XYZ file of C-alpha atoms in Angstrom:
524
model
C 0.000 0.000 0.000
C 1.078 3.052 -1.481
C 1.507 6.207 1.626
C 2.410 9.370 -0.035
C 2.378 8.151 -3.961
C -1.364 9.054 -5.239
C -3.453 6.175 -6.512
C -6.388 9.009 -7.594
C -9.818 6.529 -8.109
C -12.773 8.702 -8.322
C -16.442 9.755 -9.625
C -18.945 11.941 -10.615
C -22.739 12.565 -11.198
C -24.614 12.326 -14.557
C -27.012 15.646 -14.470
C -28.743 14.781 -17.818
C -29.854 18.264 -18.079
C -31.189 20.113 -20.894
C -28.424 20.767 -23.931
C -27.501 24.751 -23.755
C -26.437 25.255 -26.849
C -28.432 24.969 -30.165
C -26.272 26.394 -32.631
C -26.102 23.757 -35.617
C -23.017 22.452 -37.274
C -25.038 20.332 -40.053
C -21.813 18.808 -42.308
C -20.982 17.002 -39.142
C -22.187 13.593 -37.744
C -21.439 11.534 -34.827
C -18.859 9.659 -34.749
C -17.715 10.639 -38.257
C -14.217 10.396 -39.998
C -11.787 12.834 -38.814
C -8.546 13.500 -40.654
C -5.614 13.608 -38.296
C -1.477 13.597 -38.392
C -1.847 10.043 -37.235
C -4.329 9.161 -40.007
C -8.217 9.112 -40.730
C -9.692 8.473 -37.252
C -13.510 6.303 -37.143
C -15.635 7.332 -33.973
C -18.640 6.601 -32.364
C -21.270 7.807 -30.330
C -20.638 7.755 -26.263
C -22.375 4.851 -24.426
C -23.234 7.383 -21.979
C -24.219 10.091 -24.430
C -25.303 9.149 -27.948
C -24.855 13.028 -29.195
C -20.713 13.252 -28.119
C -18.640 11.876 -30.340
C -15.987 9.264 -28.982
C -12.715 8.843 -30.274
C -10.114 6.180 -27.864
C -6.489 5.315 -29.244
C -5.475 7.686 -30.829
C -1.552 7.561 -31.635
C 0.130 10.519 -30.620
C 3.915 8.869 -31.048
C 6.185 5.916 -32.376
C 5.833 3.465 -29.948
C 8.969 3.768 -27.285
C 9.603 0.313 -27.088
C 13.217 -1.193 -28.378
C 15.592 1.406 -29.016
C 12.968 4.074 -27.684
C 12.686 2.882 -24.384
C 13.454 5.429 -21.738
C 14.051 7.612 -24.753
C 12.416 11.118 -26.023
C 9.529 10.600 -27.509
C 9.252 10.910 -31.587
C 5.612 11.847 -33.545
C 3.839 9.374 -34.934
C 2.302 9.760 -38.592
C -0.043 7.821 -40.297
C -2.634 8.259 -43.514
C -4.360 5.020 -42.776
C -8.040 4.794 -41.629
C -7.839 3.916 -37.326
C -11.296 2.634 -35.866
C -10.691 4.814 -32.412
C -12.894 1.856 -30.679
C -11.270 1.205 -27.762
C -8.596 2.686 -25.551
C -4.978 2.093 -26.606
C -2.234 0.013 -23.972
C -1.800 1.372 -20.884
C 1.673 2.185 -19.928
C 3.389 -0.520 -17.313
C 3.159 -0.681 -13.938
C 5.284 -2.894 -11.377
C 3.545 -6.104 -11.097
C 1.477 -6.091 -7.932
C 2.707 -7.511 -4.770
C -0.585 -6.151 -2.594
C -2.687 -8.673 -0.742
C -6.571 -8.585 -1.278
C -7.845 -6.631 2.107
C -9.002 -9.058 5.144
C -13.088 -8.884 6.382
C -11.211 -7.424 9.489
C -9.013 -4.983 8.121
C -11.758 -3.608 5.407
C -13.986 -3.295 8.831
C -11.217 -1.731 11.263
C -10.567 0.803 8.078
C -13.872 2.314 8.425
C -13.821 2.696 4.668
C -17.820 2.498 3.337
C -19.032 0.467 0.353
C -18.110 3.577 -1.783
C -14.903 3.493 -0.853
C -14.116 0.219 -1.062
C -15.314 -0.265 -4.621
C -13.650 2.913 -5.966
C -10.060 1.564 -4.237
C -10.686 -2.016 -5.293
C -12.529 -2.014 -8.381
C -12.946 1.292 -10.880
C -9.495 2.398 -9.290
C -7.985 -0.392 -11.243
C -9.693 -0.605 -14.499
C -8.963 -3.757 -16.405
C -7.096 -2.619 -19.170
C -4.125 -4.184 -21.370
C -0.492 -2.772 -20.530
C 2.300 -2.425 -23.117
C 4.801 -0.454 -23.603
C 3.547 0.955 -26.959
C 1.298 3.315 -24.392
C 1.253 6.608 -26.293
C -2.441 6.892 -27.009
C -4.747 10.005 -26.481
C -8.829 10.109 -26.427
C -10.928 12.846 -27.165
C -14.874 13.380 -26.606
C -16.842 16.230 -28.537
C -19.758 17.418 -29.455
C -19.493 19.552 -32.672
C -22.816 18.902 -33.860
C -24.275 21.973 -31.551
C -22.613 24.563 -29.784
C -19.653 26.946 -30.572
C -18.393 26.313 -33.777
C -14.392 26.017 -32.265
C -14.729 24.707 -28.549
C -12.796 25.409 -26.053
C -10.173 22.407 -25.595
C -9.644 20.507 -22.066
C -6.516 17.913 -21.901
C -6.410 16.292 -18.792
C -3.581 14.636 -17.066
C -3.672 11.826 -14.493
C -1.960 11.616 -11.073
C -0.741 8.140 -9.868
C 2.374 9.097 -8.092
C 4.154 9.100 -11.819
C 3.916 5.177 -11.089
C 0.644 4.612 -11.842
C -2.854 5.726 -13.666
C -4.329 5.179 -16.973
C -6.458 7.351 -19.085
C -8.767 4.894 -19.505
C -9.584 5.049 -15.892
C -13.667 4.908 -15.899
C -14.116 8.406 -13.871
C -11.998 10.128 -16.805
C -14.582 9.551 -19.611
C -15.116 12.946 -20.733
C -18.619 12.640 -22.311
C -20.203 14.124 -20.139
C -18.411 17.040 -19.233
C -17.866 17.352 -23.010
C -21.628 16.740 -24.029
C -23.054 19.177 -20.964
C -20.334 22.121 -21.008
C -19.834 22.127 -24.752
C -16.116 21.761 -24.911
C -13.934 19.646 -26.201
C -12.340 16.809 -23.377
C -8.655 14.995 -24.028
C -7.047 12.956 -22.224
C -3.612 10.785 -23.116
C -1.230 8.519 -21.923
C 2.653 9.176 -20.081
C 5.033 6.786 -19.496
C 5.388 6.220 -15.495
C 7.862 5.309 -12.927
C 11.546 4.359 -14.730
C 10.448 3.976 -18.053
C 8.762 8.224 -18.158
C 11.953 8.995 -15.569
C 14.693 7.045 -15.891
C 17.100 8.590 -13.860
C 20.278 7.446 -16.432
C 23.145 10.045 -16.034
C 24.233 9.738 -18.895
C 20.957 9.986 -21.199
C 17.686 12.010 -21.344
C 15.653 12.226 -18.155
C 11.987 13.417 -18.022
C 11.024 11.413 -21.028
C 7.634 11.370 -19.243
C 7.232 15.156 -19.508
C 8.191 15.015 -23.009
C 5.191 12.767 -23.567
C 3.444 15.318 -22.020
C 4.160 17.925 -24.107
C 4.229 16.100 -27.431
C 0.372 15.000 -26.796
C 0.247 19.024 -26.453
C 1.356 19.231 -30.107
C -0.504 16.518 -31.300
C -3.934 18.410 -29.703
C -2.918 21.947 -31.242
C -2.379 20.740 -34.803
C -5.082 18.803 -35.220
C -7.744 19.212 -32.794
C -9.918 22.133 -35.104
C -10.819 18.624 -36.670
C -12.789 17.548 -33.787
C -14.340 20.915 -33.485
C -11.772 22.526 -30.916
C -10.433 25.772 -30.904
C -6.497 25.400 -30.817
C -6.186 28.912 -29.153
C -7.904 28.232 -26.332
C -6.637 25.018 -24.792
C -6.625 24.363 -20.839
C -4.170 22.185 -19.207
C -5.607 20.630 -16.645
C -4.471 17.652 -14.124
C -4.942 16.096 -10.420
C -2.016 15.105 -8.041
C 0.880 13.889 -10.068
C -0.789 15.199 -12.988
C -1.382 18.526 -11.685
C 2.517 18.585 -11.094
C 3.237 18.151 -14.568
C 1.159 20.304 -15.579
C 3.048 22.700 -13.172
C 6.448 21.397 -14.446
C 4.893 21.757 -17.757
C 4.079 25.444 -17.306
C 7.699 26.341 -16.487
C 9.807 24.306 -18.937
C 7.641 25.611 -21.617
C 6.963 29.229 -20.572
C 8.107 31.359 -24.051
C 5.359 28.980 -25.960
C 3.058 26.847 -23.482
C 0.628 26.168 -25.896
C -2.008 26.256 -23.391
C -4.051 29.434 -22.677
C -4.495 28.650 -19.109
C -3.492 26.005 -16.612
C -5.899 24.320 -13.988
C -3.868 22.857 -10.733
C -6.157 20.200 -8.902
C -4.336 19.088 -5.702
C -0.557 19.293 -7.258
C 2.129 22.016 -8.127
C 5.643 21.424 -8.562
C 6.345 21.453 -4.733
C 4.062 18.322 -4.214
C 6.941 15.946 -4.752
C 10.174 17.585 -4.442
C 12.089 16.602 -7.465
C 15.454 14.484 -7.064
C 18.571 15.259 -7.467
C 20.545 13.895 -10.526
C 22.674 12.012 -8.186
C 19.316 10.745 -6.480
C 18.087 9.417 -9.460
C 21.284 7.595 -10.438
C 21.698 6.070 -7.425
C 18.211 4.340 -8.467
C 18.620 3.830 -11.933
C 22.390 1.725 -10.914
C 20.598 0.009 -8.371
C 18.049 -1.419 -10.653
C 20.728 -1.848 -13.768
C 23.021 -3.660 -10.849
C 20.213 -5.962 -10.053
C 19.679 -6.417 -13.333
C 22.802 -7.721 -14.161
C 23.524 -5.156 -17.094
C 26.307 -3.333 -14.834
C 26.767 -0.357 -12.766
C 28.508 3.095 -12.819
C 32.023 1.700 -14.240
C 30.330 -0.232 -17.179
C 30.317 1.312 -20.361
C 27.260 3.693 -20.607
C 26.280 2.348 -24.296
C 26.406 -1.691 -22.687
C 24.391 -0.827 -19.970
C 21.776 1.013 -21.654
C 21.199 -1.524 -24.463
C 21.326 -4.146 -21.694
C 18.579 -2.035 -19.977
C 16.421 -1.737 -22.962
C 16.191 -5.835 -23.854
C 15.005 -6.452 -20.469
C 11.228 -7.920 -20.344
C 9.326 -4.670 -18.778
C 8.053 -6.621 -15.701
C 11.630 -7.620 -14.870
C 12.612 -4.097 -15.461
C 9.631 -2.652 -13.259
C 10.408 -5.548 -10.477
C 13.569 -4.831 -10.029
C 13.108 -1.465 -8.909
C 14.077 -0.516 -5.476
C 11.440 -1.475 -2.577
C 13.452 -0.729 0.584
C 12.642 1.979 3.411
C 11.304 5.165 1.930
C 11.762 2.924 -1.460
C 8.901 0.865 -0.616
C 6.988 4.299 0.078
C 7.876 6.363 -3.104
C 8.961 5.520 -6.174
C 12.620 6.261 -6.328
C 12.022 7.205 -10.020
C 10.578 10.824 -10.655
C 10.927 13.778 -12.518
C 14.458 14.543 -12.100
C 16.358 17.921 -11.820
C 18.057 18.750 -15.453
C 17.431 22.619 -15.057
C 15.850 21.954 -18.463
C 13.132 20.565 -18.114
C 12.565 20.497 -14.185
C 14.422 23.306 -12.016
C 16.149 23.430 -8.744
C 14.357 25.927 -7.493
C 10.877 27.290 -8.856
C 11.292 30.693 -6.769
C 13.871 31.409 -9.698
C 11.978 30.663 -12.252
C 9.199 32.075 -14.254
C 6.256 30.114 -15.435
C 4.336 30.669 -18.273
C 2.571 33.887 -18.768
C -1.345 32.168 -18.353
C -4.327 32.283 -16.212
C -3.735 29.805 -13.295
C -6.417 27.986 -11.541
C -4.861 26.196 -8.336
C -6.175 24.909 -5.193
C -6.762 21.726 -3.084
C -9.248 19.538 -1.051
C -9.864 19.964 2.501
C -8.529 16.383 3.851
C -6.552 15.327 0.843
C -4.974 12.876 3.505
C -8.900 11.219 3.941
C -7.536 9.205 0.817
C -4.268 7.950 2.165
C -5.229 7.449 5.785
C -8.064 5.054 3.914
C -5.227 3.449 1.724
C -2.854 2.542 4.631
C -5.396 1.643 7.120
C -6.669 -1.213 4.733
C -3.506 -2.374 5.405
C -3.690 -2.690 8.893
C -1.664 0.479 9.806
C -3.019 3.354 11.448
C -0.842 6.659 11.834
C -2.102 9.532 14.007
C -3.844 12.939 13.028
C -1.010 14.872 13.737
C 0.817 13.071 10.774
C -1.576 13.208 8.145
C -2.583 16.993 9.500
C 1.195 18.187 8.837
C 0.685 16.203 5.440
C -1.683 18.101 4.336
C -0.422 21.103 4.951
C 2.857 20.799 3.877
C 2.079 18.729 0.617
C -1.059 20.363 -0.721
C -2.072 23.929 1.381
C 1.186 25.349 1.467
C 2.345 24.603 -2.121
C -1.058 25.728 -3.609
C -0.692 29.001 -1.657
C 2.907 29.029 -2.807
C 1.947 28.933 -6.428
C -0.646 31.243 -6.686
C 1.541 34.137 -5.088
C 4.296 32.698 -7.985
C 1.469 33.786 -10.700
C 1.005 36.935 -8.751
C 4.508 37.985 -9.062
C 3.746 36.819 -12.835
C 1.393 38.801 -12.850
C -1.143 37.016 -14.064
C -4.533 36.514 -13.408
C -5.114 33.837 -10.845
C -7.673 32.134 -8.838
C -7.158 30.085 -5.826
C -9.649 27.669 -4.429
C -10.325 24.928 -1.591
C -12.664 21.963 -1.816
C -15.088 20.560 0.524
C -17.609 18.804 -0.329
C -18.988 15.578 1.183
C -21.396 13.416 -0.476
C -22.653 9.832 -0.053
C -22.528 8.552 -3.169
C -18.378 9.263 -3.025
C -17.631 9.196 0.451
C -14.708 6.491 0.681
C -14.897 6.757 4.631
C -15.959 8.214 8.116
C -12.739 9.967 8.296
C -12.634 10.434 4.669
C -13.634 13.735 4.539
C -13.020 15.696 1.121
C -10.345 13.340 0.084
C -7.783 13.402 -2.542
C -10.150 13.550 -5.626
C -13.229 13.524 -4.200
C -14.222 16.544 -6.731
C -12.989 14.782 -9.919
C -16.073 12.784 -9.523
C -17.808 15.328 -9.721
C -16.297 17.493 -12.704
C -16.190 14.679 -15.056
C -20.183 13.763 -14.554
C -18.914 9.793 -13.374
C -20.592 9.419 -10.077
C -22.939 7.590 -11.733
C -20.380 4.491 -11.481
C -21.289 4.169 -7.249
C -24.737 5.399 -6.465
C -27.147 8.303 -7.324
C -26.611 11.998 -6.857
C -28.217 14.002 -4.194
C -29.954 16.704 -5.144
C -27.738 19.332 -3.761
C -24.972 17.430 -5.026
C -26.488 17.646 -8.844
C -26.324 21.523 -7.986
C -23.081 21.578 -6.860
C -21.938 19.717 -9.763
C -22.920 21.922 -12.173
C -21.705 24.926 -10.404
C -18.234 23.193 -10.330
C -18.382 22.235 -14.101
C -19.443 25.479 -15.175
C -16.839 27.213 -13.663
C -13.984 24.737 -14.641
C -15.380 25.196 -18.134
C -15.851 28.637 -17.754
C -12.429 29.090 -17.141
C -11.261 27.114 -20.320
C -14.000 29.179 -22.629
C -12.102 32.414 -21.216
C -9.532 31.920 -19.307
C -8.368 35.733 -18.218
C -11.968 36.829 -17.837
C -14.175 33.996 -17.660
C -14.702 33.496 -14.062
C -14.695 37.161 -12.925
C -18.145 37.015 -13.891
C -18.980 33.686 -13.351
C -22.475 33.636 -11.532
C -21.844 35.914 -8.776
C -18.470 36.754 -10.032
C -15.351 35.290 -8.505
C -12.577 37.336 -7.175
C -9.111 37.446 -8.415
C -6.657 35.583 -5.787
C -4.902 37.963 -3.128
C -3.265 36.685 -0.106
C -4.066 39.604 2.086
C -8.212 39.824 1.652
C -11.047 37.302 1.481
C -10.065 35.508 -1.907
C -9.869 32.473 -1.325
C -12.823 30.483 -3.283
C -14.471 27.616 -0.586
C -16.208 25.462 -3.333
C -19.052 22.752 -1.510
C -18.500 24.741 1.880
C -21.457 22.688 3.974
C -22.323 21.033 0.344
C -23.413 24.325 -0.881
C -23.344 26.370 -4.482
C -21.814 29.317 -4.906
C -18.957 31.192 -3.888
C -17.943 30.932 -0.043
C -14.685 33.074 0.461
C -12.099 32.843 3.073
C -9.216 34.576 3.948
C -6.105 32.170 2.622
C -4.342 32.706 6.327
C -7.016 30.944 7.867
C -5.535 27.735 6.247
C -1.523 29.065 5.608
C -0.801 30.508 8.968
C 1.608 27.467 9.617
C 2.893 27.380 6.376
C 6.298 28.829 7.583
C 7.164 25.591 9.497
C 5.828 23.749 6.969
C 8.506 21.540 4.963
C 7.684 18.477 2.976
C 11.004 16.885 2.898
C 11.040 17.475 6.728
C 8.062 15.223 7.566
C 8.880 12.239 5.013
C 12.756 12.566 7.353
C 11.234 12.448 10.514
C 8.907 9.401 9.619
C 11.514 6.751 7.615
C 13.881 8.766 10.214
């Protein structure tokens, strides 16, 4: 069981409400032919809404398998006709060594039927892994509506070890067939096959991924009825880091209008040092037999890339903090991820950022499956210093930007995705919500419909404008500034609308507050 790496499983309602949009786009059908730079892509109508227009698999690059593994990423290109049925591979993961929970343990856990079906079951969708992973998705709605939509690519957290975009609380009909814009979501290489770690090759590759999906949406997503000027990055956890990461090693030409930070910036795991990530890339070559520091740098490498993947993923390090967090992660290149962020600039777009209430509801659920309970105190400092602090931290960094920016905190609690009694608003608790999946565990409240919408609409919002779009979203919401009542309390007591806060209410400890610190004094 996984303690500070994210394992995001989620889910959200399906408000069939009444279409908003009636504008008519005649010369296109459902699920027609779309000509891409991967080829001429066959779609078909959403199970979940007939109207959208589904298109899974999608080939965004070569596959990095063979001499591309743990290399950058290079653009796939294709004329031939793809039926975009079904969801491509999903990238590896390291073969699981968990035990199924005991009646006794799943009781002592307090975690509620919810909870344990989200954890057990849609958290780990049955899919097909390969390594030929690089696949994107995208779910529109051209038919009605703005003739160019505003474009939303999602990225995934899993700890950069795990997640899939085929993960069911990621379809993005709904959001795509209620909010009229156009959803994406893709693919990343994870743990030491996205970051390798090698010394003496490129790191990041992951991140690369990243932004070559980026590409792949600008140039040809007009197809599909998007609007490549006005694309929103968007991402939870681990994927709400890259996207962070992402806004900062592409700042002259970001491609994205505006950036959405869900629970992750690039302070949520402290990226390792190059001689950190060596350490772990020898370790595994050494146990791999292909050599160590001393061996030829060429040897090794082709040694490490004719290794079967679940031999390479096994052999990664699972000792003391190890066995915690993946030793592989983005690594420090000054590239592509920086040393320090207070140095650097990011790029000059609207920012969205905030985080849940109890992120640590997830976690404390996770580990206590396991048997192992850890006190408030821990998971309190967690919170702070992984998600409160950072958020705060990178909202004043768009400040000094100067760009427009909006900072928010989630709360709300509802039955139908309430993963325990001390759950709370967990770690993704709202993604159920913004992609319309809570359907998957239960039915809505009613307040919970009307708190989903509100949330949609203003995430949406957002992407349709984002410099402007929320300032006069319902009752307008105000620009972020530390030192007045700004910050944005979405669900306060399950409620709609715009409950605000003063940020110091929630960052008055943020000064003590130190990541690295608490992980030390735990494995300490």
């Amino acid at each position: 069981m996984k303690f500070f790496t994210v394992v995001t499983t989620l889910s959200l309602p399906l408000a069939l409400a009444a279409p908003r949009f009636q504008h008519k786009q005649s010369n296109f059908t459902v699920g027609q032919v779309v000509e891409t730079s991967s080829g001429f892509i066959a779609g078909h109508a959403a199970a979940i809404d007939c109207e959208v227009s589904e298109y899974l698999g999608i080939p965004f690059a070569q596959p990095p398998v063979g001499g591309l593994r743990f290399a950058a990423p290079l653009k796939y290109t294709g004329t031939s006709r793809l039926n975009a049925s079904t969801f491509g591979n999903s990238c590896p993961l390291r073969p699981s060594s968990g035990t199924t929970p005991t009646p006794g343990e799943i009781a002592a856990s307090n975690i509620t039927e919810v909870g344990l079906e989200l954890l057990t079951t849609i958290g780990s969708p049955d899919v097909v892994h390969g390594e030929d992973c690089l696949y994107l998705n995208i779910w529109s709605k051209p038919q009605s509506g703005e003739p160019l939509k505003a474009v939303m690519v999602f990225i995934y957290g899993g700890g950069f070890t795990g997640g899939t975009s085929a993960t069911p609380i990621f379809n993005g009909a709904a959001l795509a067939g209620q909010e009229d814009v156009v959803i994406v979501n893709f693919n990343y290489r994870l743990s030491i096959l996205g970051w390798p770690g090698n010394p003496t090759a490129q790191n990041n590759v992951a991140l690369l991924d990243q932004r070559l999906a980026m590409e792949w949406v600008r140039d040809n997503i007009a197809n599909f009825g998007g609007d490549p000027t006005r694309i929103t990055l968007f991402g939870q956890s681990a994927g709400a880091a890259s996207t962070d990461f992402y806004s900062y090693a592409w700042s002259p030409d970001p491609i994205a209008a505006g950036i959405i930070l869900e629970s992750g910036t690039t302070g949520l795991y402290p990226a390792n040092s190059e001689n950190v990530s060596a350490t772990a890339w020898y370790s595994t070559s050494m146990a791999l037999g292909c050599g160590d520091a001393s061996t030829n740098s060429t040897t090794l490498l082709e040694c490490m890339r004719n290794v079967e993947v679940d031999s390479l993923l096994s052999a990664i390090p699972q000792t003391a903090l190890s066995a915690i967090m993946s030793p592989f992660g983005p690594t420090v290149d000054n590239t592509l991820i920086f040393s320090n962020y207070s140095q650097q600039t990011p790029a000059s777009i609207p920012v969205l950022a905030g985080n849940n209430d109890y992120e640590s509801g997830l976690f404390r659920t996770q580990l206590a499956l396991s048997g192992e309970i850890l006190p408030d105190s821990l998971w309190d400092a967690y919170d702070l210093a992984g998600f409160t602090c950072p958020a705060g931290s990178r909202a004043n960094a768009s400040l000094i930007a100067k760009n427009p920016t909006w900072r928010y905190r989630y709360f709300g609690v509802f039955p139908n995705i309430n993963i325990s009694s001390e759950g709370g608003a967990w770690h993704g608790a709202e993604l159920q919500l913004l992609f319309g999946t809570t359907y998957l565990t239960g039915n809505n409240t009613v307040e919970e419909t009307a708190f989903q919408k509100y949330l949609q609409g203003a995430w949406t919002t957002f992407a349709k404008d984002p410099a402007n779009g929320l300032r006069t979203y319902e009752e307008g919401w105000p620009l972020y500034n530390p030192a007045e009542k700004t910050l944005i309390r979405l669900g306060y007591g399950n409620g709609v609308g715009t409950n605000l806060a003063s940020p110091m209410l929630y960052d008055s400890a943020c000064a003590n507050a130190s990541l690295s610190a608490l992980i030390a004094s735990y494995f300490g």
